[in-house]
JSON list of C-alpha atoms in Angstrom, two decimals:
[
{"chain": "A", "resi": 1, "resn": "MET", "atom": "CA", "xyz": [-1.21, 14.50, -5.37]},
{"chain": "A", "resi": 2, "resn": "PRO", "atom": "CA", "xyz": [1.53, 16.86, -6.41]},
{"chain": "A", "resi": 3, "resn": "SER", "atom": "CA", "xyz": [4.50, 16.93, -4.05]},
{"chain": "A", "resi": 4, "resn": "PHE", "atom": "CA", "xyz": [5.04, 20.67, -4.59]},
{"chain": "A", "resi": 5, "resn": "LEU", "atom": "CA", "xyz": [2.20, 21.35, -2.15]},
{"chain": "A", "resi": 6, "resn": "PRO", "atom": "CA", "xyz": [3.23, 22.08, 1.45]},
{"chain": "A", "resi": 7, "resn": "VAL", "atom": "CA", "xyz": [3.01, 18.93, 3.61]},
{"chain": "A", "resi": 8, "resn": "SER", "atom": "CA", "xyz": [0.20, 20.32, 5.80]},
{"chain": "A", "resi": 9, "resn": "LEU", "atom": "CA", "xyz": [-1.96, 21.24, 2.78]},
{"chain": "A", "resi": 10, "resn": "HIS", "atom": "CA", "xyz": [-1.21, 17.93, 1.09]},
{"chain": "A", "resi": 11, "resn": "ARG", "atom": "CA", "xyz": [-2.27, 15.98, 4.19]},
{"chain": "A", "resi": 12, "resn": "ALA", "atom": "CA", "xyz": [-5.40, 18.11, 4.57]},
{"chain": "A", "resi": 13, "resn": "LEU", "atom": "CA", "xyz": [-6.47, 17.42, 0.96]},
{"chain": "A", "resi": 14, "resn": "LEU", "atom": "CA", "xyz": [-5.77, 13.65, 0.94]},
{"chain": "A", "resi": 15, "resn": "PRO", "atom": "CA", "xyz": [-8.93, 12.64, 2.85]},
{"chain": "A", "resi": 16, "resn": "LEU", "atom": "CA", "xyz": [-11.07, 14.65, 0.43]},
{"chain": "A", "resi": 17, "resn": "ALA", "atom": "CA", "xyz": [-9.27, 13.15, -2.58]},
{"chain": "A", "resi": 18, "resn": "ALA", "atom": "CA", "xyz": [-9.74, 9.63, -1.16]},
{"chain": "A", "resi": 19, "resn": "ARG", "atom": "CA", "xyz": [-13.49, 10.17, -0.69]},
{"chain": "A", "resi": 20, "resn": "LEU", "atom": "CA", "xyz": [-13.85, 11.57, -4.22]},
{"chain": "A", "resi": 21, "resn": "ARG", "atom": "CA", "xyz": [-11.89, 8.64, -5.67]},
{"chain": "A", "resi": 22, "resn": "HIS", "atom": "CA", "xyz": [-14.11, 6.19, -3.77]},
{"chain": "A", "resi": 23, "resn": "ARG", "atom": "CA", "xyz": [-17.30, 7.82, -5.12]},
{"chain": "A", "resi": 24, "resn": "TRP", "atom": "CA", "xyz": [-15.88, 7.99, -8.65]},
{"chain": "A", "resi": 25, "resn": "ARG", "atom": "CA", "xyz": [-15.06, 4.26, -8.59]},
{"chain": "A", "resi": 26, "resn": "LYS", "atom": "CA", "xyz": [-18.52, 3.38, -7.25]},
{"chain": "A", "resi": 27, "resn": "TRP", "atom": "CA", "xyz": [-20.12, 5.37, -10.06]},
{"chain": "A", "resi": 28, "resn": "ARG", "atom": "CA", "xyz": [-17.84, 4.28, -12.92]},
{"chain": "A", "resi": 29, "resn": "LYS", "atom": "CA", "xyz": [-17.29, 0.64, -11.91]},
{"chain": "A", "resi": 30, "resn": "ALA", "atom": "CA", "xyz": [-14.28, 0.64, -14.25]},
{"chain": "A", "resi": 31, "resn": "PRO", "atom": "CA", "xyz": [-11.68, -2.10, -13.62]},
{"chain": "A", "resi": 32, "resn": "ILE", "atom": "CA", "xyz": [-8.67, -0.90, -11.64]},
{"chain": "A", "resi": 33, "resn": "ALA", "atom": "CA", "xyz": [-5.37, -2.50, -10.65]},
{"chain": "A", "resi": 34, "resn": "GLY", "atom": "CA", "xyz": [-2.91, -1.98, -7.84]},
{"chain": "A", "resi": 35, "resn": "VAL", "atom": "CA", "xyz": [-0.01, -3.44, -5.92]},
{"chain": "A", "resi": 36, "resn": "SER", "atom": "CA", "xyz": [0.70, -4.35, -2.30]},
{"chain": "A", "resi": 37, "resn": "VAL", "atom": "CA", "xyz": [4.11, -5.26, -0.94]},
{"chain": "A", "resi": 38, "resn": "VAL", "atom": "CA", "xyz": [4.79, -7.44, 2.08]},
{"chain": "A", "resi": 39, "resn": "VAL", "atom": "CA", "xyz": [8.13, -5.97, 3.18]},
{"chain": "A", "resi": 40, "resn": "THR", "atom": "CA", "xyz": [10.03, -7.86, 5.86]},
{"chain": "A", "resi": 41, "resn": "ASN", "atom": "CA", "xyz": [13.25, -7.13, 7.68]},
{"chain": "A", "resi": 42, "resn": "ILE", "atom": "CA", "xyz": [16.11, -9.60, 8.07]},
{"chain": "A", "resi": 43, "resn": "GLY", "atom": "CA", "xyz": [14.41, -11.05, 11.18]},
{"chain": "A", "resi": 44, "resn": "GLY", "atom": "CA", "xyz": [11.15, -11.73, 9.30]},
{"chain": "A", "resi": 45, "resn": "ASP", "atom": "CA", "xyz": [9.10, -8.92, 10.87]},
{"chain": "A", "resi": 46, "resn": "VAL", "atom": "CA", "xyz": [6.40, -7.41, 8.62]},
{"chain": "A", "resi": 47, "resn": "LEU", "atom": "CA", "xyz": [6.36, -3.70, 7.77]},
{"chain": "A", "resi": 48, "resn": "LEU", "atom": "CA", "xyz": [2.94, -2.09, 8.24]},
{"chain": "A", "resi": 49, "resn": "LEU", "atom": "CA", "xyz": [1.95, 1.53, 7.88]},
{"chain": "A", "resi": 50, "resn": "LYS", "atom": "CA", "xyz": [-0.82, 3.99, 8.65]},
{"chain": "A", "resi": 51, "resn": "HIS", "atom": "CA", "xyz": [-2.09, 6.43, 6.05]},
{"chain": "A", "resi": 52, "resn": "SER", "atom": "CA", "xyz": [-3.03, 10.05, 6.68]},
{"chain": "A", "resi": 53, "resn": "TYR", "atom": "CA", "xyz": [-6.39, 9.37, 4.99]},
{"chain": "A", "resi": 54, "resn": "GLY", "atom": "CA", "xyz": [-9.00, 6.63, 4.81]},
{"chain": "A", "resi": 55, "resn": "PRO", "atom": "CA", "xyz": [-9.75, 4.14, 7.56]},
{"chain": "A", "resi": 56, "resn": "ALA", "atom": "CA", "xyz": [-7.44, 4.22, 10.61]},
{"chain": "A", "resi": 57, "resn": "VAL", "atom": "CA", "xyz": [-6.06, 0.73, 10.01]},
{"chain": "A", "resi": 58, "resn": "TRP", "atom": "CA", "xyz": [-2.62, -0.81, 9.61]},
{"chain": "A", "resi": 59, "resn": "ALA", "atom": "CA", "xyz": [-1.91, -1.49, 5.95]},
{"chain": "A", "resi": 60, "resn": "LEU", "atom": "CA", "xyz": [0.78, -2.69, 3.58]},
{"chain": "A", "resi": 61, "resn": "PRO", "atom": "CA", "xyz": [2.74, -0.36, 1.31]},
{"chain": "A", "resi": 62, "resn": "GLY", "atom": "CA", "xyz": [1.24, -0.13, -2.14]},
{"chain": "A", "resi": 63, "resn": "GLY", "atom": "CA", "xyz": [-1.03, 1.76, -4.45]},
{"chain": "A", "resi": 64, "resn": "GLY", "atom": "CA", "xyz": [-2.47, 2.01, -7.91]},
{"chain": "A", "resi": 65, "resn": "LEU", "atom": "CA", "xyz": [-0.84, 1.08, -11.18]},
{"chain": "A", "resi": 66, "resn": "LYS", "atom": "CA", "xyz": [-0.35, 3.90, -13.64]},
{"chain": "A", "resi": 67, "resn": "ARG", "atom": "CA", "xyz": [-1.58, 3.27, -17.18]},
{"chain": "A", "resi": 68, "resn": "GLY", "atom": "CA", "xyz": [0.83, 0.84, -18.87]},
{"chain": "A", "resi": 69, "resn": "GLU", "atom": "CA", "xyz": [3.01, 0.46, -15.76]},
{"chain": "A", "resi": 70, "resn": "ASP", "atom": "CA", "xyz": [4.54, -2.91, -14.97]},
{"chain": "A", "resi": 71, "resn": "PRO", "atom": "CA", "xyz": [3.21, -4.19, -11.60]},
{"chain": "A", "resi": 72, "resn": "MET", "atom": "CA", "xyz": [6.70, -4.93, -10.26]},
{"chain": "A", "resi": 73, "resn": "GLU", "atom": "CA", "xyz": [7.88, -1.42, -11.15]},
{"chain": "A", "resi": 74, "resn": "ALA", "atom": "CA", "xyz": [4.77, 0.00, -9.50]},
{"chain": "A", "resi": 75, "resn": "ALA", "atom": "CA", "xyz": [5.57, -1.97, -6.34]},
{"chain": "A", "resi": 76, "resn": "ARG", "atom": "CA", "xyz": [9.13, -0.56, -6.29]},
{"chain": "A", "resi": 77, "resn": "ARG", "atom": "CA", "xyz": [7.82, 2.97, -6.90]},
{"chain": "A", "resi": 78, "resn": "GLU", "atom": "CA", "xyz": [5.24, 2.79, -4.13]},
{"chain": "A", "resi": 79, "resn": "VAL", "atom": "CA", "xyz": [7.74, 1.50, -1.55]},
{"chain": "A", "resi": 80, "resn": "ARG", "atom": "CA", "xyz": [10.21, 4.21, -2.56]},
{"chain": "A", "resi": 81, "resn": "GLU", "atom": "CA", "xyz": [7.61, 7.03, -2.53]},
{"chain": "A", "resi": 82, "resn": "GLU", "atom": "CA", "xyz": [5.86, 6.03, 0.68]},
{"chain": "A", "resi": 83, "resn": "LEU", "atom": "CA", "xyz": [8.79, 4.80, 2.77]},
{"chain": "A", "resi": 84, "resn": "GLY", "atom": "CA", "xyz": [12.06, 5.90, 1.15]},
{"chain": "A", "resi": 85, "resn": "LEU", "atom": "CA", "xyz": [13.15, 2.28, 0.74]},
{"chain": "A", "resi": 86, "resn": "GLU", "atom": "CA", "xyz": [14.78, 0.62, -2.25]},
{"chain": "A", "resi": 87, "resn": "LEU", "atom": "CA", "xyz": [14.20, -3.11, -2.41]},
{"chain": "A", "resi": 88, "resn": "ALA", "atom": "CA", "xyz": [16.97, -4.99, -4.17]},
{"chain": "A", "resi": 89, "resn": "ARG", "atom": "CA", "xyz": [14.76, -7.98, -4.90]},
{"chain": "A", "resi": 90, "resn": "LEU", "atom": "CA", "xyz": [11.01, -8.35, -5.22]},
{"chain": "A", "resi": 91, "resn": "GLU", "atom": "CA", "xyz": [9.19, -11.62, -5.70]},
{"chain": "A", "resi": 92, "resn": "PRO", "atom": "CA", "xyz": [5.60, -12.08, -6.87]},
{"chain": "A", "resi": 93, "resn": "VAL", "atom": "CA", "xyz": [3.31, -13.72, -4.32]},
{"chain": "A", "resi": 94, "resn": "ALA", "atom": "CA", "xyz": [-0.17, -13.72, -5.82]},
{"chain": "A", "resi": 95, "resn": "VAL", "atom": "CA", "xyz": [-2.71, -11.91, -7.95]},
{"chain": "A", "resi": 96, "resn": "ILE", "atom": "CA", "xyz": [-6.04, -11.38, -6.20]},
{"chain": "A", "resi": 97, "resn": "GLU", "atom": "CA", "xyz": [-9.26, -10.48, -8.00]},
{"chain": "A", "resi": 98, "resn": "GLU", "atom": "CA", "xyz": [-11.55, -8.49, -5.70]},
{"chain": "A", "resi": 99, "resn": "GLU", "atom": "CA", "xyz": [-13.82, -5.48, -5.52]},
{"chain": "A", "resi": 100, "resn": "ILE", "atom": "CA", "xyz": [-12.78, -2.10, -4.12]},
{"chain": "A", "resi": 101, "resn": "SER", "atom": "CA", "xyz": [-15.15, 0.85, -3.96]},
{"chain": "A", "resi": 102, "resn": "GLY", "atom": "CA", "xyz": [-17.62, -1.07, -6.11]},
{"chain": "A", "resi": 103, "resn": "SER", "atom": "CA", "xyz": [-15.11, -1.57, -8.94]},
{"chain": "A", "resi": 104, "resn": "PRO", "atom": "CA", "xyz": [-13.40, -4.76, -10.06]},
{"chain": "A", "resi": 105, "resn": "HIS", "atom": "CA", "xyz": [-9.82, -4.65, -8.75]},
{"chain": "A", "resi": 106, "resn": "THR", "atom": "CA", "xyz": [-6.76, -6.73, -9.59]},
{"chain": "A", "resi": 107, "resn": "ALA", "atom": "CA", "xyz": [-4.23, -6.72, -6.74]},
{"chain": "A", "resi": 108, "resn": "HIS", "atom": "CA", "xyz": [-0.67, -7.76, -7.55]},
{"chain": "A", "resi": 109, "resn": "ILE", "atom": "CA", "xyz": [1.01, -8.91, -4.33]},
{"chain": "A", "resi": 110, "resn": "PHE", "atom": "CA", "xyz": [4.80, -8.90, -3.93]},
{"chain": "A", "resi": 111, "resn": "THR", "atom": "CA", "xyz": [7.27, -9.55, -1.16]},
{"chain": "A", "resi": 112, "resn": "GLY", "atom": "CA", "xyz": [10.73, -8.18, -0.51]},
{"chain": "A", "resi": 113, "resn": "VAL", "atom": "CA", "xyz": [13.29, -7.87, 2.28]},
{"chain": "A", "resi": 114, "resn": "CYS", "atom": "CA", "xyz": [14.88, -4.63, 3.44]},
{"chain": "A", "resi": 115, "resn": "ASP", "atom": "CA", "xyz": [17.74, -3.94, 5.81]},
{"chain": "A", "resi": 116, "resn": "ARG", "atom": "CA", "xyz": [16.86, -0.33, 6.72]},
{"chain": "A", "resi": 117, "resn": "GLN", "atom": "CA", "xyz": [14.26, 1.46, 8.78]},
{"chain": "A", "resi": 118, "resn": "PRO", "atom": "CA", "xyz": [11.44, 3.06, 6.76]},
{"chain": "A", "resi": 119, "resn": "ARG", "atom": "CA", "xyz": [11.18, 6.83, 6.46]},
{"chain": "A", "resi": 120, "resn": "PRO", "atom": "CA", "xyz": [7.47, 7.64, 6.07]},
{"chain": "A", "resi": 121, "resn": "ASP", "atom": "CA", "xyz": [6.89, 10.44, 3.58]},
{"chain": "A", "resi": 122, "resn": "GLY", "atom": "CA", "xyz": [4.83, 12.43, 6.12]},
{"chain": "A", "resi": 123, "resn": "ARG", "atom": "CA", "xyz": [2.23, 13.16, 3.46]},
{"chain": "A", "resi": 124, "resn": "GLU", "atom": "CA", "xyz": [0.50, 9.91, 2.60]},
{"chain": "A", "resi": 125, "resn": "VAL", "atom": "CA", "xyz": [2.13, 7.75, 5.29]},
{"chain": "A", "resi": 126, "resn": "ILE", "atom": "CA", "xyz": [2.28, 8.99, 8.87]},
{"chain": "A", "resi": 127, "resn": "GLU", "atom": "CA", "xyz": [3.64, 5.90, 10.63]},
{"chain": "A", "resi": 128, "resn": "ALA", "atom": "CA", "xyz": [5.51, 2.75, 9.62]},
{"chain": "A", "resi": 129, "resn": "ARG", "atom": "CA", "xyz": [6.78, -0.04, 11.88]},
{"chain": "A", "resi": 130, "resn": "PHE", "atom": "CA", "xyz": [7.88, -3.65, 11.78]},
{"chain": "A", "resi": 131, "resn": "PHE", "atom": "CA", "xyz": [5.81, -6.28, 13.63]},
{"chain": "A", "resi": 132, "resn": "PRO", "atom": "CA", "xyz": [6.37, -10.01, 14.22]},
{"chain": "A", "resi": 133, "resn": "PRO", "atom": "CA", "xyz": [4.14, -11.94, 11.79]},
{"chain": "A", "resi": 134, "resn": "HIS", "atom": "CA", "xyz": [2.60, -13.88, 14.70]},
{"chain": "A", "resi": 135, "resn": "SER", "atom": "CA", "xyz": [1.66, -10.65, 16.54]},
{"chain": "A", "resi": 136, "resn": "LEU", "atom": "CA", "xyz": [0.31, -8.14, 14.03]},
{"chain": "A", "resi": 137, "resn": "PRO", "atom": "CA", "xyz": [-1.40, -5.00, 15.37]},
{"chain": "A", "resi": 138, "resn": "GLU", "atom": "CA", "xyz": [-5.10, -4.26, 15.25]},
{"chain": "A", "resi": 139, "resn": "PRO", "atom": "CA", "xyz": [-6.97, -3.02, 13.46]},
{"chain": "A", "resi": 140, "resn": "LEU", "atom": "CA", "xyz": [-5.72, -4.51, 10.22]},
{"chain": "A", "resi": 141, "resn": "GLY", "atom": "CA", "xyz": [-7.49, -3.54, 7.03]},
{"chain": "A", "resi": 142, "resn": "ARG", "atom": "CA", "xyz": [-9.61, -6.21, 5.30]},
{"chain": "A", "resi": 143, "resn": "THR", "atom": "CA", "xyz": [-7.44, -6.12, 2.18]},
{"chain": "A", "resi": 144, "resn": "THR", "atom": "CA", "xyz": [-4.29, -6.21, 4.34]},
{"chain": "A", "resi": 145, "resn": "ARG", "atom": "CA", "xyz": [-5.52, -9.43, 5.96]},
{"chain": "A", "resi": 146, "resn": "SER", "atom": "CA", "xyz": [-6.17, -11.11, 2.61]},
{"chain": "A", "resi": 147, "resn": "ARG", "atom": "CA", "xyz": [-2.77, -10.08, 1.24]},
{"chain": "A", "resi": 148, "resn": "ILE", "atom": "CA", "xyz": [-0.90, -11.29, 4.34]},
{"chain": "A", "resi": 149, "resn": "ALA", "atom": "CA", "xyz": [-2.86, -14.57, 4.18]},
{"chain": "A", "resi": 150, "resn": "ALA", "atom": "CA", "xyz": [-1.73, -15.02, 0.55]},
{"chain": "A", "resi": 151, "resn": "TRP", "atom": "CA", "xyz": [1.87, -14.30, 1.61]},
{"chain": "A", "resi": 152, "resn": "LYS", "atom": "CA", "xyz": [1.72, -16.73, 4.55]},
{"chain": "A", "resi": 153, "resn": "GLY", "atom": "CA", "xyz": [0.03, -19.35, 2.35]},
{"chain": "A", "resi": 154, "resn": "ARG", "atom": "CA", "xyz": [3.01, -19.20, 0.04]},
{"chain": "A", "resi": 155, "resn": "GLY", "atom": "CA", "xyz": [5.17, -20.46, 2.89]},
{"chain": "A", "resi": 156, "resn": "VAL", "atom": "CA", "xyz": [7.20, -17.27, 3.37]},
{"chain": "A", "resi": 157, "resn": "GLY", "atom": "CA", "xyz": [5.60, -15.98, 6.55]}
]
């Protein structure tokens, strides 16, 4: 959504936009692709966030790939837009083929370390906190669980 909208209007419209996007994907069934980033701090805690729309679950930073966008650049963009963080180094973790909203979805999973506190954008992201990987909060989203499992399975968590 355009960032020129006032924050309150932007946040009010996001749930509607998310529902419309979900219905559009179910109808079209066109392949889509996105990124998720497992961001940790120096101590190894995992950064999770809550969105202002969709299910009230803890999730990873990430989002959709723009047409022709490199997945790693998309991961950097999403972390910057949602949390105001620049990650010096990103590493690929996995590529997961799944279904989201009835459409085939390719999820590119990355990991990176940051040394600053996140600054949620207040529009899309309303809360962001670090949690020890052995004590993650509930509820976690289904896709968040699968992405964290891929990250832990790689031997980094």
